[in-house]
mmCIF file of C-alpha atoms and ligand atoms in Angstrom:
data_model
loop_
_atom_site.group_PDB
_atom_site.id
_atom_site.type_symbol
_atom_site.label_atom_id
_atom_site.label_comp_id
_atom_site.label_asym_id
_atom_site.label_seq_id
_atom_site.Cartn_x
_atom_site.Cartn_y
_atom_site.Cartn_z
ATOM 1 C CA MET A 1 -44.028 22.558 -31.851
ATOM 2 C CA THR A 2 -44.545 23.681 -28.263
ATOM 3 C CA THR A 3 -41.299 24.044 -26.395
ATOM 4 C CA GLU A 4 -42.180 26.697 -23.793
ATOM 5 C CA ARG A 5 -42.377 24.144 -21.002
ATOM 6 C CA PHE A 6 -38.937 22.813 -21.788
ATOM 7 C CA GLN A 7 -36.013 23.679 -19.561
ATOM 8 C CA ARG A 8 -32.332 23.006 -19.866
ATOM 9 C CA ARG A 9 -30.899 20.925 -17.042
ATOM 10 C CA ILE A 10 -28.686 17.914 -16.432
ATOM 11 C CA PRO A 11 -30.702 14.695 -16.050
ATOM 12 C CA GLU A 12 -29.797 12.367 -13.159
ATOM 13 C CA GLY A 13 -26.813 10.192 -13.965
ATOM 14 C CA GLU A 14 -25.706 12.274 -16.954
ATOM 15 C CA ASP A 15 -23.049 14.907 -17.449
ATOM 16 C CA ARG A 16 -24.614 17.251 -19.988
ATOM 17 C CA GLU A 17 -27.526 19.656 -20.137
ATOM 18 C CA ARG A 18 -30.580 18.364 -21.981
ATOM 19 C CA LEU A 19 -33.935 19.867 -22.897
ATOM 20 C CA ILE A 20 -36.452 18.509 -20.362
ATOM 21 C CA CYS A 21 -40.221 18.986 -20.255
ATOM 22 C CA GLY A 22 -41.206 20.730 -17.001
ATOM 23 C CA ASP A 23 -44.638 19.059 -17.154
ATOM 24 C CA CYS A 24 -43.858 15.440 -17.785
ATOM 25 C CA GLY A 25 -40.091 15.068 -17.456
ATOM 26 C CA PHE A 26 -39.614 13.949 -21.044
ATOM 27 C CA VAL A 27 -35.963 14.334 -22.045
ATOM 28 C CA ALA A 28 -35.768 15.660 -25.584
ATOM 29 C CA TYR A 29 -32.341 14.443 -26.646
ATOM 30 C CA GLU A 30 -31.095 16.865 -29.217
ATOM 31 C CA ASN A 31 -28.993 14.801 -31.521
ATOM 32 C CA PRO A 32 -27.251 15.831 -34.677
ATOM 33 C CA LYS A 33 -29.451 15.247 -37.710
ATOM 34 C CA ILE A 34 -28.454 13.464 -40.865
ATOM 35 C CA VAL A 35 -28.980 15.004 -44.280
ATOM 36 C CA VAL A 36 -28.728 12.657 -47.253
ATOM 37 C CA GLY A 37 -28.248 14.005 -50.759
ATOM 38 C CA SER A 38 -26.603 13.494 -54.124
ATOM 39 C CA VAL A 39 -24.602 15.086 -56.844
ATOM 40 C CA VAL A 40 -26.487 13.647 -59.808
ATOM 41 C CA SER A 41 -24.632 13.818 -63.094
ATOM 42 C CA GLU A 42 -25.545 12.968 -66.659
ATOM 43 C CA GLY A 43 -23.144 13.515 -69.544
ATOM 44 C CA GLY A 44 -20.929 15.820 -67.479
ATOM 45 C CA ARG A 45 -23.804 18.002 -66.349
ATOM 46 C CA VAL A 46 -25.066 18.165 -62.745
ATOM 47 C CA LEU A 47 -28.610 18.363 -61.447
ATOM 48 C CA LEU A 48 -29.680 21.291 -59.297
ATOM 49 C CA CYS A 49 -33.082 22.107 -57.807
ATOM 50 C CA ARG A 50 -34.360 25.617 -57.236
ATOM 51 C CA ARG A 51 -35.895 25.744 -53.768
ATOM 52 C CA ALA A 52 -39.636 26.428 -53.433
ATOM 53 C CA ILE A 53 -39.353 26.728 -49.650
ATOM 54 C CA ASN A 54 -37.434 28.671 -47.068
ATOM 55 C CA PRO A 55 -34.681 28.926 -46.040
ATOM 56 C CA ARG A 56 -33.149 30.158 -49.297
ATOM 57 C CA ARG A 57 -36.264 30.058 -51.444
ATOM 58 C CA GLY A 58 -35.339 30.617 -55.101
ATOM 59 C CA PHE A 59 -31.738 29.458 -54.628
ATOM 60 C CA TRP A 60 -30.249 26.321 -56.161
ATOM 61 C CA THR A 61 -29.422 23.226 -54.168
ATOM 62 C CA LEU A 62 -28.711 19.507 -54.505
ATOM 63 C CA PRO A 63 -31.550 17.020 -54.086
ATOM 64 C CA ALA A 64 -31.112 16.383 -50.350
ATOM 65 C CA GLY A 65 -33.032 16.343 -47.103
ATOM 66 C CA TYR A 66 -33.367 14.825 -43.647
ATOM 67 C CA MET A 67 -32.966 11.094 -43.359
ATOM 68 C CA GLU A 68 -36.015 9.379 -41.856
ATOM 69 C CA LEU A 69 -36.089 6.684 -39.199
ATOM 70 C CA GLY A 70 -36.160 3.152 -40.647
ATOM 71 C CA GLU A 71 -34.330 3.860 -43.881
ATOM 72 C CA THR A 72 -30.702 3.474 -44.927
ATOM 73 C CA VAL A 73 -28.595 6.388 -46.139
ATOM 74 C CA GLU A 74 -28.957 5.046 -49.694
ATOM 75 C CA GLU A 75 -32.754 4.800 -49.400
ATOM 76 C CA GLY A 76 -32.898 8.295 -47.962
ATOM 77 C CA ALA A 77 -30.856 9.746 -50.814
ATOM 78 C CA ARG A 78 -33.105 8.028 -53.381
ATOM 79 C CA ARG A 79 -36.273 9.177 -51.612
ATOM 80 C CA GLU A 80 -35.117 12.783 -51.465
ATOM 81 C CA ALA A 81 -34.116 12.800 -55.142
ATOM 82 C CA TRP A 82 -37.573 11.535 -56.033
ATOM 83 C CA GLU A 83 -39.360 14.010 -53.734
ATOM 84 C CA GLU A 84 -37.441 17.035 -54.936
ATOM 85 C CA ALA A 85 -36.633 16.327 -58.560
ATOM 86 C CA ARG A 86 -38.665 13.264 -59.591
ATOM 87 C CA VAL A 87 -35.502 11.433 -60.565
ATOM 88 C CA LYS A 88 -34.734 7.754 -60.078
ATOM 89 C CA LEU A 89 -31.141 7.536 -58.858
ATOM 90 C CA ALA A 90 -28.417 5.058 -59.680
ATOM 91 C CA LEU A 91 -26.110 5.546 -56.688
ATOM 92 C CA GLU A 92 -22.365 5.263 -57.303
ATOM 93 C CA GLY A 93 -20.987 5.575 -53.771
ATOM 94 C CA ILE A 94 -20.373 8.221 -51.155
ATOM 95 C CA LEU A 95 -18.753 11.423 -52.381
ATOM 96 C CA ALA A 96 -18.512 13.339 -49.110
ATOM 97 C CA VAL A 97 -19.409 13.472 -45.440
ATOM 98 C CA TYR A 98 -19.726 16.999 -44.091
ATOM 99 C CA SER A 99 -20.249 18.200 -40.521
ATOM 100 C CA ILE A 100 -22.200 21.419 -40.044
ATOM 101 C CA ALA A 101 -21.548 21.811 -36.313
ATOM 102 C CA ARG A 102 -23.219 25.239 -36.219
ATOM 103 C CA ILE A 103 -26.621 23.628 -36.790
ATOM 104 C CA GLY A 104 -25.927 20.045 -35.666
ATOM 105 C CA GLN A 105 -25.986 18.380 -39.074
ATOM 106 C CA VAL A 106 -24.057 15.615 -40.737
ATOM 107 C CA GLN A 107 -24.452 15.469 -44.506
ATOM 108 C CA VAL A 108 -23.841 12.240 -46.398
ATOM 109 C CA ILE A 109 -23.563 13.097 -50.093
ATOM 110 C CA PHE A 110 -23.559 10.443 -52.819
ATOM 111 C CA ARG A 111 -22.336 10.429 -56.390
ATOM 112 C CA ALA A 112 -25.183 9.313 -58.618
ATOM 113 C CA GLY A 113 -26.418 8.955 -62.149
ATOM 114 C CA LEU A 114 -29.928 8.443 -63.486
ATOM 115 C CA ALA A 115 -31.441 4.951 -63.352
ATOM 116 C CA GLU A 116 -34.199 6.205 -65.677
ATOM 117 C CA PRO A 117 -34.344 9.346 -67.824
ATOM 118 C CA GLY A 118 -36.406 12.341 -66.757
ATOM 119 C CA HIS A 119 -36.655 14.940 -64.009
ATOM 120 C CA GLU A 120 -39.191 17.544 -62.919
ATOM 121 C CA PRO A 121 -39.821 19.673 -59.840
ATOM 122 C CA GLY A 122 -41.403 18.007 -56.822
ATOM 123 C CA PRO A 123 -43.468 20.051 -54.339
ATOM 124 C CA GLU A 124 -40.394 21.599 -52.665
ATOM 125 C CA SER A 125 -38.751 22.703 -55.921
ATOM 126 C CA LEU A 126 -39.589 25.515 -58.327
ATOM 127 C CA GLU A 127 -37.411 24.141 -61.092
ATOM 128 C CA THR A 128 -34.963 21.286 -61.758
ATOM 129 C CA ARG A 129 -32.172 21.578 -64.291
ATOM 130 C CA PHE A 130 -28.985 19.865 -65.423
ATOM 131 C CA PHE A 131 -26.184 22.432 -65.643
ATOM 132 C CA GLU A 132 -22.959 22.354 -67.581
ATOM 133 C CA TRP A 133 -20.143 23.095 -65.129
ATOM 134 C CA GLY A 134 -19.555 26.528 -66.667
ATOM 135 C CA ASP A 135 -23.223 27.452 -66.339
ATOM 136 C CA ILE A 136 -23.677 26.710 -62.615
ATOM 137 C CA PRO A 137 -25.139 29.852 -60.988
ATOM 138 C CA TRP A 138 -22.533 30.107 -58.202
ATOM 139 C CA ASP A 139 -24.036 33.292 -56.811
ATOM 140 C CA GLU A 140 -27.405 31.650 -56.422
ATOM 141 C CA ILE A 141 -26.345 28.483 -54.592
ATOM 142 C CA ALA A 142 -28.376 27.889 -51.420
ATOM 143 C CA PHE A 143 -25.771 26.591 -48.953
ATOM 144 C CA PRO A 144 -21.978 26.465 -48.553
ATOM 145 C CA SER A 145 -22.030 22.634 -48.527
ATOM 146 C CA VAL A 146 -23.558 22.642 -52.029
ATOM 147 C CA HIS A 147 -20.449 24.492 -53.217
ATOM 148 C CA TRP A 148 -18.237 21.984 -51.378
ATOM 149 C CA ALA A 149 -19.989 18.947 -52.856
ATOM 150 C CA LEU A 150 -19.974 20.292 -56.417
ATOM 151 C CA LYS A 151 -16.257 21.021 -56.147
ATOM 152 C CA ALA A 152 -15.518 17.582 -54.645
ATOM 153 C CA TRP A 153 -17.477 16.002 -57.516
ATOM 154 C CA ARG A 154 -15.579 18.061 -60.086
ATOM 155 C CA GLU A 155 -12.201 17.114 -58.590
ATOM 156 C CA GLY A 156 -13.066 13.431 -58.876
ATOM 157 C CA GLY A 157 -10.746 11.113 -56.998
ATOM 158 C CA THR A 158 -11.618 7.917 -55.201
ATOM 159 C CA GLY A 159 -11.408 9.124 -51.613
ATOM 160 C CA ILE A 160 -14.205 10.682 -49.654
ATOM 161 C CA ALA A 161 -14.319 14.414 -49.156
ATOM 162 C CA GLY A 162 -14.761 16.147 -45.821
ATOM 163 C CA ASN A 163 -15.194 19.785 -44.834
ATOM 164 C CA PRO A 164 -12.800 22.101 -46.679
ATOM 165 C CA PRO A 165 -9.833 23.566 -44.757
ATOM 166 C CA GLU A 166 -11.464 26.984 -44.504
ATOM 167 C CA ASP A 167 -14.453 25.606 -42.570
ATOM 168 C CA ARG A 168 -13.393 22.413 -40.779
ATOM 169 C CA ARG A 169 -16.299 22.531 -38.329
ATOM 170 C CA GLY A 170 -19.081 23.825 -40.562
ATOM 171 C CA MET A 171 -19.528 27.136 -38.771
ATOM 172 C CA ALA A 172 -20.057 29.472 -41.739
ATOM 173 C CA GLY A 173 -23.500 31.008 -41.960
ATOM 174 C CA LEU A 174 -25.388 31.766 -45.144
ATOM 175 C CA MET B 1 -37.374 9.047 -19.448
ATOM 176 C CA THR B 2 -41.144 9.344 -19.204
ATOM 177 C CA THR B 3 -42.882 8.472 -22.424
ATOM 178 C CA GLU B 4 -46.251 7.195 -21.221
ATOM 179 C CA ARG B 5 -48.014 10.377 -22.235
ATOM 180 C CA PHE B 6 -46.698 10.177 -25.757
ATOM 181 C CA GLN B 7 -48.980 9.109 -28.588
ATOM 182 C CA ARG B 8 -48.307 8.384 -32.227
ATOM 183 C CA ARG B 9 -50.191 10.622 -34.620
ATOM 184 C CA ILE B 10 -49.661 12.747 -37.714
ATOM 185 C CA PRO B 11 -48.997 16.407 -36.863
ATOM 186 C CA GLU B 12 -50.855 19.070 -38.844
ATOM 187 C CA GLY B 13 -49.214 19.716 -42.198
ATOM 188 C CA GLU B 14 -47.126 16.560 -42.153
ATOM 189 C CA ASP B 15 -47.465 13.172 -43.768
ATOM 190 C CA ARG B 16 -45.963 10.831 -41.192
ATOM 191 C CA GLU B 17 -46.777 9.623 -37.694
ATOM 192 C CA ARG B 18 -44.715 11.239 -34.971
ATOM 193 C CA LEU B 19 -44.489 10.752 -31.227
ATOM 194 C CA ILE B 20 -46.485 13.610 -29.638
ATOM 195 C CA CYS B 21 -46.879 14.480 -25.953
ATOM 196 C CA GLY B 22 -50.560 14.265 -24.965
ATOM 197 C CA ASP B 23 -49.995 16.877 -22.247
ATOM 198 C CA CYS B 24 -48.166 19.643 -24.009
ATOM 199 C CA GLY B 25 -48.177 18.782 -27.709
ATOM 200 C CA PHE B 26 -44.408 18.504 -27.972
ATOM 201 C CA VAL B 27 -43.465 16.611 -31.124
ATOM 202 C CA ALA B 28 -40.580 14.269 -30.379
ATOM 203 C CA TYR B 29 -39.032 13.861 -33.796
ATOM 204 C CA GLU B 30 -37.408 10.485 -33.848
ATOM 205 C CA ASN B 31 -34.458 10.878 -36.118
ATOM 206 C CA PRO B 32 -31.780 8.390 -36.974
ATOM 207 C CA LYS B 33 -28.837 8.719 -34.623
ATOM 208 C CA ILE B 34 -25.214 8.987 -35.644
ATOM 209 C CA VAL B 35 -22.573 6.736 -34.147
ATOM 210 C CA VAL B 36 -18.966 7.791 -34.672
ATOM 211 C CA GLY B 37 -16.134 5.342 -34.173
ATOM 212 C CA SER B 38 -12.737 4.187 -35.344
ATOM 213 C CA VAL B 39 -10.645 1.233 -36.315
ATOM 214 C CA VAL B 40 -7.444 2.246 -34.544
ATOM 215 C CA SER B 41 -4.349 0.422 -35.722
ATOM 216 C CA GLU B 42 -0.733 0.389 -34.598
ATOM 217 C CA GLY B 43 1.888 -1.827 -36.233
ATOM 218 C CA GLY B 44 -0.755 -3.994 -37.899
ATOM 219 C CA ARG B 45 -2.707 -4.587 -34.699
ATOM 220 C CA VAL B 46 -6.172 -3.168 -34.008
ATOM 221 C CA LEU B 47 -7.606 -1.710 -30.813
ATOM 222 C CA LEU B 48 -10.671 -3.269 -29.235
ATOM 223 C CA CYS B 49 -12.478 -2.359 -26.020
ATOM 224 C CA ARG B 50 -14.266 -4.865 -23.819
ATOM 225 C CA ARG B 51 -17.619 -3.375 -22.860
ATOM 226 C CA ALA B 52 -18.311 -2.589 -19.197
ATOM 227 C CA ILE B 53 -21.946 -1.764 -19.954
ATOM 228 C CA ASN B 54 -24.979 -3.333 -21.547
ATOM 229 C CA PRO B 55 -25.926 -4.181 -24.172
ATOM 230 C CA ARG B 56 -23.250 -6.815 -24.760
ATOM 231 C CA ARG B 57 -21.307 -6.336 -21.554
ATOM 232 C CA GLY B 58 -18.043 -8.305 -21.685
ATOM 233 C CA PHE B 59 -17.933 -8.352 -25.493
ATOM 234 C CA TRP B 60 -15.360 -6.567 -27.614
ATOM 235 C CA THR B 61 -16.139 -3.483 -29.673
ATOM 236 C CA LEU B 62 -14.526 -0.540 -31.436
ATOM 237 C CA PRO B 63 -14.168 2.774 -29.607
ATOM 238 C CA ALA B 64 -17.427 4.342 -30.800
ATOM 239 C CA GLY B 65 -20.533 6.053 -29.508
ATOM 240 C CA TYR B 66 -23.254 8.591 -30.197
ATOM 241 C CA MET B 67 -22.221 11.842 -31.761
ATOM 242 C CA GLU B 68 -23.177 14.876 -29.668
ATOM 243 C CA LEU B 69 -24.735 18.109 -30.836
ATOM 244 C CA GLY B 70 -22.176 20.816 -31.639
ATOM 245 C CA GLU B 71 -19.308 18.572 -32.640
ATOM 246 C CA THR B 72 -18.068 17.334 -36.019
ATOM 247 C CA VAL B 73 -17.858 13.636 -36.910
ATOM 248 C CA GLU B 74 -14.078 13.849 -36.443
ATOM 249 C CA GLU B 75 -14.406 15.477 -33.015
ATOM 250 C CA GLY B 76 -16.961 12.867 -31.990
ATOM 251 C CA ALA B 77 -14.706 9.989 -33.027
ATOM 252 C CA ARG B 78 -11.788 11.495 -31.088
ATOM 253 C CA ARG B 79 -13.956 12.117 -28.002
ATOM 254 C CA GLU B 80 -15.298 8.561 -27.970
ATOM 255 C CA ALA B 81 -11.827 7.058 -28.347
ATOM 256 C CA TRP B 82 -10.684 9.088 -25.375
ATOM 257 C CA GLU B 83 -13.751 8.226 -23.274
ATOM 258 C CA GLU B 84 -13.593 4.509 -23.939
ATOM 259 C CA ALA B 85 -9.901 3.743 -24.369
ATOM 260 C CA ARG B 86 -7.962 6.846 -23.271
ATOM 261 C CA VAL B 87 -6.320 7.062 -26.664
ATOM 262 C CA LYS B 88 -5.474 10.206 -28.608
ATOM 263 C CA LEU B 89 -6.409 9.547 -32.223
ATOM 264 C CA ALA B 90 -4.681 10.554 -35.419
ATOM 265 C CA LEU B 91 -7.564 10.256 -37.881
ATOM 266 C CA GLU B 92 -6.742 9.025 -41.387
ATOM 267 C CA GLY B 93 -10.095 9.358 -43.137
ATOM 268 C CA ILE B 94 -13.458 7.624 -43.295
ATOM 269 C CA LEU B 95 -13.344 3.848 -43.621
ATOM 270 C CA ALA B 96 -17.067 3.086 -43.755
ATOM 271 C CA VAL B 97 -20.589 4.427 -43.447
ATOM 272 C CA TYR B 98 -23.075 1.825 -42.229
ATOM 273 C CA SER B 99 -26.856 2.049 -41.925
ATOM 274 C CA ILE B 100 -28.482 0.033 -39.163
ATOM 275 C CA ALA B 101 -32.089 0.598 -40.214
ATOM 276 C CA ARG B 102 -33.443 -1.827 -37.596
ATOM 277 C CA ILE B 103 -32.477 0.590 -34.823
ATOM 278 C CA GLY B 104 -32.262 3.870 -36.752
ATOM 279 C CA GLN B 105 -28.496 4.322 -36.700
ATOM 280 C CA VAL B 106 -25.912 5.595 -39.115
ATOM 281 C CA GLN B 107 -22.342 4.694 -38.209
ATOM 282 C CA VAL B 108 -19.432 6.754 -39.500
ATOM 283 C CA ILE B 109 -16.250 4.735 -38.923
ATOM 284 C CA PHE B 110 -12.775 6.247 -39.348
ATOM 285 C CA ARG B 111 -9.381 4.718 -39.950
ATOM 286 C CA ALA B 112 -7.029 5.997 -37.296
ATOM 287 C CA GLY B 113 -3.635 5.643 -35.696
ATOM 288 C CA LEU B 114 -2.348 6.902 -32.373
ATOM 289 C CA ALA B 115 -1.310 10.536 -32.057
ATOM 290 C CA GLU B 116 0.329 9.658 -28.718
ATOM 291 C CA PRO B 117 1.258 6.275 -27.274
ATOM 292 C CA GLY B 118 -0.866 4.653 -24.591
ATOM 293 C CA HIS B 119 -4.339 3.281 -23.951
ATOM 294 C CA GLU B 120 -6.360 2.187 -20.931
ATOM 295 C CA PRO B 121 -9.987 1.475 -20.145
ATOM 296 C CA GLY B 122 -12.291 4.437 -19.635
ATOM 297 C CA PRO B 123 -15.414 4.111 -17.445
ATOM 298 C CA GLU B 124 -17.393 2.213 -20.102
ATOM 299 C CA SER B 125 -14.667 -0.358 -20.814
ATOM 300 C CA LEU B 126 -13.404 -3.312 -18.783
ATOM 301 C CA GLU B 127 -10.257 -3.700 -20.849
ATOM 302 C CA THR B 128 -8.558 -2.218 -23.921
ATOM 303 C CA ARG B 129 -6.163 -4.225 -26.040
ATOM 304 C CA PHE B 130 -4.398 -4.147 -29.407
ATOM 305 C CA PHE B 131 -4.970 -7.455 -31.199
ATOM 306 C CA GLU B 132 -2.995 -9.109 -33.955
ATOM 307 C CA TRP B 133 -5.442 -9.967 -36.757
ATOM 308 C CA GLY B 134 -5.176 -13.686 -36.000
ATOM 309 C CA ASP B 135 -5.938 -13.145 -32.319
ATOM 310 C CA ILE B 136 -9.177 -11.183 -32.682
ATOM 311 C CA PRO B 137 -11.863 -12.946 -30.595
ATOM 312 C CA TRP B 138 -14.459 -13.206 -33.370
ATOM 313 C CA ASP B 139 -16.935 -15.078 -31.199
ATOM 314 C CA GLU B 140 -16.861 -12.338 -28.594
ATOM 315 C CA ILE B 141 -17.432 -9.346 -30.849
ATOM 316 C CA ALA B 142 -20.267 -7.131 -29.611
ATOM 317 C CA PHE B 143 -22.041 -6.106 -32.834
ATOM 318 C CA PRO B 144 -22.227 -7.168 -36.505
ATOM 319 C CA SER B 145 -20.945 -3.767 -37.656
ATOM 320 C CA VAL B 146 -17.713 -4.320 -35.681
ATOM 321 C CA HIS B 147 -17.125 -7.402 -37.842
ATOM 322 C CA TRP B 148 -17.884 -5.368 -40.967
ATOM 323 C CA ALA B 149 -15.533 -2.542 -40.049
ATOM 324 C CA LEU B 150 -12.651 -4.840 -39.111
ATOM 325 C CA LYS B 151 -13.023 -6.698 -42.425
ATOM 326 C CA ALA B 152 -13.209 -3.429 -44.384
ATOM 327 C CA TRP B 153 -10.064 -2.248 -42.622
ATOM 328 C CA ARG B 154 -8.260 -5.510 -43.377
ATOM 329 C CA GLU B 155 -9.233 -5.378 -47.060
ATOM 330 C CA GLY B 156 -7.714 -1.929 -47.344
ATOM 331 C CA GLY B 157 -8.593 -0.083 -50.536
ATOM 332 C CA THR B 158 -9.206 3.599 -50.982
ATOM 333 C CA GLY B 159 -12.983 3.606 -51.349
ATOM 334 C CA ILE B 160 -15.455 3.796 -48.555
ATOM 335 C CA ALA B 161 -17.227 0.676 -47.356
ATOM 336 C CA GLY B 162 -20.983 0.326 -46.920
ATOM 337 C CA ASN B 163 -23.161 -2.424 -45.525
ATOM 338 C CA PRO B 164 -22.137 -5.881 -46.759
ATOM 339 C CA PRO B 165 -24.327 -7.607 -49.387
ATOM 340 C CA GLU B 166 -25.817 -9.983 -46.811
ATOM 341 C CA ASP B 167 -27.258 -7.121 -44.750
ATOM 342 C CA ARG B 168 -27.789 -4.104 -47.000
ATOM 343 C CA ARG B 169 -30.251 -2.466 -44.601
ATOM 344 C CA GLY B 170 -28.691 -3.358 -41.268
ATOM 345 C CA MET B 171 -31.542 -5.556 -40.085
ATOM 346 C CA ALA B 172 -29.587 -8.364 -38.408
ATOM 347 C CA GLY B 173 -30.084 -8.610 -34.661
ATOM 348 C CA LEU B 174 -27.441 -9.622 -32.179
HETATM 349 ZN ZN1 ZN C 201 -45.122 16.271 -22.026
HETATM 350 ZN ZN1 ZN C 202 -44.440 18.330 -22.217
#
């Protein structure tokens, strides 16, 4: 991605700085991005994927990724679970919505089960595994929001979780 | 916004068409955008704003708008309520998450009350008013998702609403 020609200035009729191409005037609106993912459980165990890519290669994460244009949040969550862990999801509803203001992300995390048995690593995973709660490798979890979602899942409840009190805006780094 | 120089093609190492600047090679990732809004209630009545801008000028909507980079969903919902209706929100949790796949939107809608009394039109509203349920002008509602959110609010319940069965993907036009 070439961004050298881009400058920050306020477009006519607006009140905020945007990234604007000095060559052609294209305004690259930098919007927050949506991550869709799932806590997939089966018999009390939860599915984690060991990342084959950076950031955090080798660490464990939920099946999750950027939502694409033209899909729903549910379709995005199912697509990501297939891409990363070759699982077919049965979605059960939204578990949590997290804001990671530091990097401009909103994460929509579903509760899910398996619509069909089976899982295996997709191209972005080294390994996929269902963990008993007591076996989750907490020191090898890729991102803070994976901790948050696993804990929200474990606590159960019918409401929807948000950022935890200690990081209301999603500013913690890795 | 100048987009004439942009072409659709698949960037190296990717598997999807993207919008790419023919001059400078900038890849304009077209991501779904996040709308944050609220059903604001006070004594059983709900707040609606009559739109001063297109699309749907003159029609009634919820205080809602595009989330900005660097804020949380909660901050975005509070900012939009202030911009459109000069209300200070007391957020009560997420009411609904809607996907509008037709236009690449995800809407995160909160339940809210007033943290301070008072409301008046901001620059993008002609009028702001609290309606009794029976007085809501259903034929003058701006968007289908405003209907959905009002009905989800009225039904109560502790879970989070999604798209209604008749429009699971958010494909209905105006
Ligand atoms: Zn250009
Ligand atoms: Zn350019």
